[in-house]
Amino acid sequence: DYTNQKSWHGQCNAVLSETEKKHNKDNDIVFNIQSPISINSENAKKNLARKNGIKLLETHFVSLDNITREVLKNGKVRFRFENVVNNYIVIEKDGDKYKFVFTDMFVHCPAEHNINNLSGVQCELQLYHERNFLGEKDVQFKYLAVSLLLSSAVADTALLSSNSINFSNYFTKSSQFYFYEGSNTVAPCSENVNWLVLSTPVPTSNLQISELITVINSNFNGGNNRQTVELSSDRKVYYLEGKSFFMTLNLIIAALIT
């Protein structure tokens, strides 16, 4: 129930009160690392990912077929595909390489993350990836979620029906992201999700965004499925630098809403 998020269980409400913060001089209380967060780009760019042992080494995407959509009880609108095992991202952290395989995609309207409190951002696509093999080292590095913020653009009549999506044209090592350690955004809000938030909102046609919002409004009490933005606490947000690029998700969104 997104209208009563205080009722959520697990780690979702593990936020320090102001009184607890005042009595935490010795850091004996662990700050939570909940998601989503509000990102300040100027602060993040002071923390270059490559200088802190974090690198985006490889992205590999092939055609995803037979798209299905379902509304989950936990508040997510999920899109599932076939051939997901051949779609993955490789991240290097502190000298170790981690391969995350794409599992499914979720849609949130309004968007959960925000960058510099930008206006015009309507919805958010979250591409979830999972490590198939976990060792004792760095268990927190279990999931990787890629966040794409969708902003309104000029109306587009090129709405095409499709049952196949290929993300290879939209994700490259030159893409610019913000990286931080966080959590899932629905109960129990497990703190084992690492986030890559695309630095620039993706222009998406007004019509396609409207159709996504209609799906959310018709399935959730209160007309949205957005988790409350959390404070970033003492976490660092890192900037994965790259070359500027432009992309449009109109064809992708058209496939999802048909």
Tab-separated table of C-alpha atoms in Angstrom:
chain	number	residue	atom	x	y	z
A	1	ASP	CA	0.000	0.000	0.000
A	2	TYR	CA	1.889	3.069	-1.245
A	3	THR	CA	-0.463	5.367	0.670
A	4	ASN	CA	0.755	3.890	3.992
A	5	GLN	CA	4.441	3.094	3.552
A	6	LYS	CA	5.038	3.242	7.301
A	7	SER	CA	3.237	-0.101	7.511
A	8	TRP	CA	5.831	-1.811	5.334
A	9	HIS	CA	7.883	-4.519	7.034
A	10	GLY	CA	11.553	-5.440	6.946
A	11	GLN	CA	14.185	-2.713	6.643
A	12	CYS	CA	11.903	-0.217	4.889
A	13	ASN	CA	11.512	2.142	7.847
A	14	ALA	CA	14.919	1.663	9.446
A	15	VAL	CA	15.630	5.388	9.477
A	16	LEU	CA	17.290	7.110	12.403
A	17	SER	CA	15.211	9.690	14.225
A	18	GLU	CA	16.671	13.126	14.980
A	19	THR	CA	17.091	12.066	18.631
A	20	GLU	CA	18.976	8.932	17.598
A	21	LYS	CA	21.233	10.966	15.336
A	22	LYS	CA	22.156	13.313	18.218
A	23	HIS	CA	23.094	10.343	20.393
A	24	ASN	CA	25.070	8.639	17.657
A	25	LYS	CA	28.332	10.491	18.213
A	26	ASP	CA	30.282	7.242	18.433
A	27	ASN	CA	28.591	5.840	15.324
A	28	ASP	CA	27.258	2.885	17.301
A	29	ILE	CA	24.047	2.961	15.273
A	30	VAL	CA	24.397	1.881	11.655
A	31	PHE	CA	22.782	4.221	9.165
A	32	ASN	CA	20.448	2.535	6.747
A	33	ILE	CA	21.170	2.433	3.039
A	34	GLN	CA	17.639	2.562	1.725
A	35	SER	CA	16.576	3.472	-1.812
A	36	PRO	CA	15.557	5.504	-3.705
A	37	ILE	CA	17.593	8.645	-3.058
A	38	SER	CA	17.882	12.181	-4.373
A	39	ILE	CA	21.166	12.669	-6.244
A	40	ASN	CA	23.148	15.902	-6.307
A	41	SER	CA	25.268	15.746	-9.449
A	42	GLU	CA	27.877	18.272	-8.285
A	43	ASN	CA	28.562	16.271	-5.135
A	44	ALA	CA	28.624	12.974	-7.025
A	45	LYS	CA	31.133	14.241	-9.600
A	46	LYS	CA	33.587	14.863	-6.777
A	47	ASN	CA	33.648	11.076	-6.307
A	48	LEU	CA	34.841	9.620	-9.593
A	49	ALA	CA	34.024	5.916	-9.667
A	50	ARG	CA	37.233	4.925	-11.470
A	51	LYS	CA	39.332	6.549	-8.744
A	52	ASN	CA	37.418	4.549	-6.146
A	53	GLY	CA	37.843	1.129	-7.725
A	54	ILE	CA	34.458	1.025	-9.510
A	55	LYS	CA	34.354	0.458	-13.264
A	56	LEU	CA	31.732	-0.522	-15.811
A	57	LEU	CA	33.655	-3.130	-17.803
A	58	GLU	CA	31.124	-4.692	-20.134
A	59	THR	CA	27.500	-4.582	-21.218
A	60	HIS	CA	26.040	-7.306	-23.382
A	61	PHE	CA	22.452	-7.310	-24.646
A	62	VAL	CA	20.721	-9.442	-27.272
A	63	SER	CA	17.108	-9.572	-28.337
A	64	LEU	CA	14.589	-10.098	-25.505
A	65	ASP	CA	11.505	-11.898	-26.758
A	66	ASN	CA	7.933	-12.707	-25.719
A	67	ILE	CA	7.295	-9.757	-23.428
A	68	THR	CA	4.756	-10.298	-20.648
A	69	ARG	CA	3.470	-7.786	-18.103
A	70	GLU	CA	2.150	-8.443	-14.614
A	71	VAL	CA	1.192	-6.345	-11.594
A	72	LEU	CA	2.703	-7.740	-8.390
A	73	LYS	CA	1.178	-7.537	-4.926
A	74	ASN	CA	4.281	-5.754	-3.634
A	75	GLY	CA	3.546	-2.734	-5.821
A	76	LYS	CA	5.747	-3.363	-8.813
A	77	VAL	CA	4.684	-3.507	-12.448
A	78	ARG	CA	6.986	-6.152	-13.871
A	79	PHE	CA	7.904	-6.934	-17.456
A	80	ARG	CA	9.426	-10.344	-18.125
A	81	PHE	CA	11.240	-11.616	-21.200
A	82	GLU	CA	12.868	-14.666	-22.701
A	83	ASN	CA	16.612	-15.010	-23.425
A	84	VAL	CA	17.543	-12.967	-20.341
A	85	VAL	CA	20.625	-15.089	-19.572
A	86	ASN	CA	22.379	-13.572	-22.607
A	87	ASN	CA	21.930	-10.041	-21.272
A	88	TYR	CA	24.377	-8.984	-18.606
A	89	ILE	CA	26.587	-6.241	-17.158
A	90	VAL	CA	30.093	-6.671	-15.745
A	91	ILE	CA	31.233	-4.341	-12.956
A	92	GLU	CA	34.667	-4.141	-11.375
A	93	LYS	CA	34.845	-3.204	-7.712
A	94	ASP	CA	38.085	-3.048	-5.725
A	95	GLY	CA	39.853	-5.219	-8.284
A	96	ASP	CA	37.198	-7.963	-8.407
A	97	LYS	CA	34.878	-8.520	-11.361
A	98	TYR	CA	31.154	-9.164	-10.896
A	99	LYS	CA	28.797	-10.363	-13.601
A	100	PHE	CA	25.118	-9.447	-13.228
A	101	VAL	CA	22.561	-11.199	-15.432
A	102	PHE	CA	19.386	-9.350	-16.404
A	103	THR	CA	16.235	-10.814	-14.826
A	104	ASP	CA	13.296	-8.441	-15.352
A	105	MET	CA	12.217	-4.821	-15.589
A	106	PHE	CA	9.936	-2.731	-13.376
A	107	VAL	CA	8.089	0.521	-14.002
A	108	HIS	CA	7.365	3.192	-11.377
A	109	CYS	CA	5.236	6.288	-11.904
A	110	PRO	CA	6.049	8.874	-10.672
A	111	ALA	CA	9.799	8.227	-10.826
A	112	GLU	CA	11.407	7.066	-7.577
A	113	HIS	CA	14.909	8.530	-7.992
A	114	ASN	CA	15.584	12.128	-8.865
A	115	ILE	CA	18.647	14.086	-9.973
A	116	ASN	CA	18.998	17.726	-8.919
A	117	ASN	CA	15.214	17.831	-8.339
A	118	LEU	CA	14.647	18.041	-12.075
A	119	SER	CA	11.113	18.782	-13.205
A	120	GLY	CA	9.471	16.950	-16.077
A	121	VAL	CA	10.598	13.475	-14.999
A	122	GLN	CA	7.459	11.333	-15.087
A	123	CYS	CA	8.300	7.651	-14.711
A	124	GLU	CA	11.239	5.353	-14.102
A	125	LEU	CA	12.312	2.065	-15.644
A	126	GLN	CA	14.356	-0.207	-13.378
A	127	LEU	CA	16.310	-3.024	-15.018
A	128	TYR	CA	17.189	-5.628	-12.395
A	129	HIS	CA	20.246	-7.863	-12.675
A	130	GLU	CA	21.415	-10.626	-10.325
A	131	ARG	CA	24.702	-12.361	-9.608
A	132	ASN	CA	24.301	-16.087	-10.155
A	133	PHE	CA	27.221	-17.076	-7.952
A	134	LEU	CA	27.778	-15.544	-4.534
A	135	GLY	CA	30.826	-16.086	-2.385
A	136	GLU	CA	31.391	-14.937	1.162
A	137	LYS	CA	33.099	-11.798	-0.078
A	138	ASP	CA	30.906	-8.759	-0.650
A	139	VAL	CA	27.509	-10.446	-0.336
A	140	GLN	CA	25.977	-6.960	-0.407
A	141	PHE	CA	26.955	-6.822	-4.059
A	142	LYS	CA	24.153	-9.272	-4.967
A	143	TYR	CA	21.848	-7.266	-7.225
A	144	LEU	CA	22.413	-4.487	-9.732
A	145	ALA	CA	19.554	-2.219	-10.808
A	146	VAL	CA	19.820	0.213	-13.715
A	147	SER	CA	17.541	3.234	-13.390
A	148	LEU	CA	16.284	5.139	-16.437
A	149	LEU	CA	14.330	8.298	-15.671
A	150	LEU	CA	11.719	9.123	-18.321
A	151	SER	CA	11.010	12.738	-19.185
A	152	SER	CA	8.212	14.116	-21.364
A	153	ALA	CA	9.078	14.984	-24.944
A	154	VAL	CA	7.223	16.193	-28.007
A	155	ALA	CA	4.326	13.902	-28.940
A	156	ASP	CA	5.438	11.066	-31.182
A	157	THR	CA	3.173	9.257	-33.631
A	158	ALA	CA	5.693	6.458	-34.240
A	159	LEU	CA	4.057	4.047	-31.813
A	160	LEU	CA	5.007	0.573	-32.957
A	161	SER	CA	3.821	-2.763	-31.629
A	162	SER	CA	6.561	-5.241	-30.936
A	163	ASN	CA	7.124	-8.399	-28.946
A	164	SER	CA	10.896	-8.077	-28.919
A	165	ILE	CA	13.330	-5.579	-27.396
A	166	ASN	CA	17.073	-5.237	-27.831
A	167	PHE	CA	18.812	-2.964	-25.317
A	168	SER	CA	22.201	-3.112	-27.055
A	169	ASN	CA	21.578	0.226	-28.761
A	170	TYR	CA	20.857	1.994	-25.485
A	171	PHE	CA	23.599	0.859	-23.090
A	172	THR	CA	27.288	1.258	-23.772
A	173	LYS	CA	30.418	1.673	-21.673
A	174	SER	CA	30.389	5.341	-22.666
A	175	SER	CA	27.082	5.939	-20.874
A	176	GLN	CA	27.239	8.186	-17.806
A	177	PHE	CA	25.780	6.859	-14.554
A	178	TYR	CA	25.643	7.562	-10.840
A	179	PHE	CA	26.498	4.537	-8.708
A	180	TYR	CA	25.533	3.937	-5.082
A	181	GLU	CA	24.830	1.073	-2.698
A	182	GLY	CA	21.197	0.822	-1.652
A	183	SER	CA	18.150	-1.393	-1.388
A	184	ASN	CA	15.133	-2.774	-3.136
A	185	THR	CA	12.333	-0.198	-3.175
A	186	VAL	CA	9.542	-2.511	-1.958
A	187	ALA	CA	9.153	-4.502	1.253
A	188	PRO	CA	11.203	-5.940	2.816
A	189	CYS	CA	13.557	-3.339	1.237
A	190	SER	CA	16.581	-5.633	1.466
A	191	GLU	CA	19.819	-3.661	1.423
A	192	ASN	CA	21.661	-5.696	-1.193
A	193	VAL	CA	20.932	-3.718	-4.371
A	194	ASN	CA	23.525	-1.562	-6.107
A	195	TRP	CA	22.216	1.172	-8.345
A	196	LEU	CA	23.333	2.637	-11.654
A	197	VAL	CA	21.219	5.728	-12.327
A	198	LEU	CA	21.533	7.108	-15.842
A	199	SER	CA	22.761	10.686	-15.496
A	200	THR	CA	20.408	12.191	-18.093
A	201	PRO	CA	16.626	11.648	-18.236
A	202	VAL	CA	15.460	9.774	-21.312
A	203	PRO	CA	13.158	11.765	-23.647
A	204	THR	CA	9.972	9.757	-24.108
A	205	SER	CA	6.812	10.725	-25.972
A	206	ASN	CA	3.973	12.234	-23.950
A	207	LEU	CA	1.562	9.612	-25.255
A	208	GLN	CA	3.710	6.702	-24.157
A	209	ILE	CA	4.275	8.159	-20.689
A	210	SER	CA	0.529	8.753	-20.362
A	211	GLU	CA	-0.148	5.106	-21.144
A	212	LEU	CA	2.358	3.960	-18.520
A	213	ILE	CA	0.751	6.264	-15.947
A	214	THR	CA	-2.660	4.850	-16.856
A	215	VAL	CA	-1.411	1.343	-16.066
A	216	ILE	CA	-0.191	2.515	-12.651
A	217	ASN	CA	-3.332	4.531	-11.842
A	218	SER	CA	-5.594	1.598	-12.616
A	219	ASN	CA	-3.727	-0.827	-10.364
A	220	PHE	CA	-2.550	1.060	-7.290
A	221	ASN	CA	-4.349	2.844	-4.490
A	222	GLY	CA	-3.392	6.515	-4.599
A	223	GLY	CA	-2.471	6.400	-8.277
A	224	ASN	CA	1.258	5.793	-7.914
A	225	ASN	CA	3.765	3.103	-6.983
A	226	ARG	CA	6.656	5.297	-5.845
A	227	GLN	CA	8.646	4.564	-2.716
A	228	THR	CA	9.402	7.640	-0.595
A	229	VAL	CA	12.804	9.182	-1.386
A	230	GLU	CA	15.300	8.424	1.379
A	231	LEU	CA	18.159	10.546	2.664
A	232	SER	CA	21.507	9.405	1.333
A	233	SER	CA	22.926	9.371	4.894
A	234	ASP	CA	26.703	9.008	4.843
A	235	ARG	CA	26.768	7.013	1.636
A	236	LYS	CA	28.809	8.252	-1.268
A	237	VAL	CA	27.299	8.527	-4.706
A	238	TYR	CA	29.915	7.882	-7.383
A	239	TYR	CA	30.058	9.269	-10.897
A	240	LEU	CA	30.799	6.849	-13.732
A	241	GLU	CA	32.015	9.227	-16.402
A	242	GLY	CA	31.677	8.656	-20.122
A	243	LYS	CA	31.024	10.330	-23.431
A	244	SER	CA	27.816	12.288	-23.904
A	245	PHE	CA	25.161	10.426	-25.822
A	246	PHE	CA	21.511	10.715	-26.728
A	247	MET	CA	18.944	7.980	-26.865
A	248	THR	CA	15.232	7.612	-27.192
A	249	LEU	CA	13.095	4.882	-25.660
A	250	ASN	CA	9.993	5.476	-27.731
A	251	LEU	CA	10.171	2.106	-29.469
A	252	ILE	CA	10.876	0.302	-26.212
A	253	ILE	CA	7.973	1.925	-24.380
A	254	ALA	CA	5.700	1.233	-27.337
A	255	ALA	CA	6.523	-2.451	-27.007
A	256	LEU	CA	5.802	-2.481	-23.276
A	257	ILE	CA	2.409	-0.822	-23.324
A	258	THR	CA	0.875	-2.870	-26.113
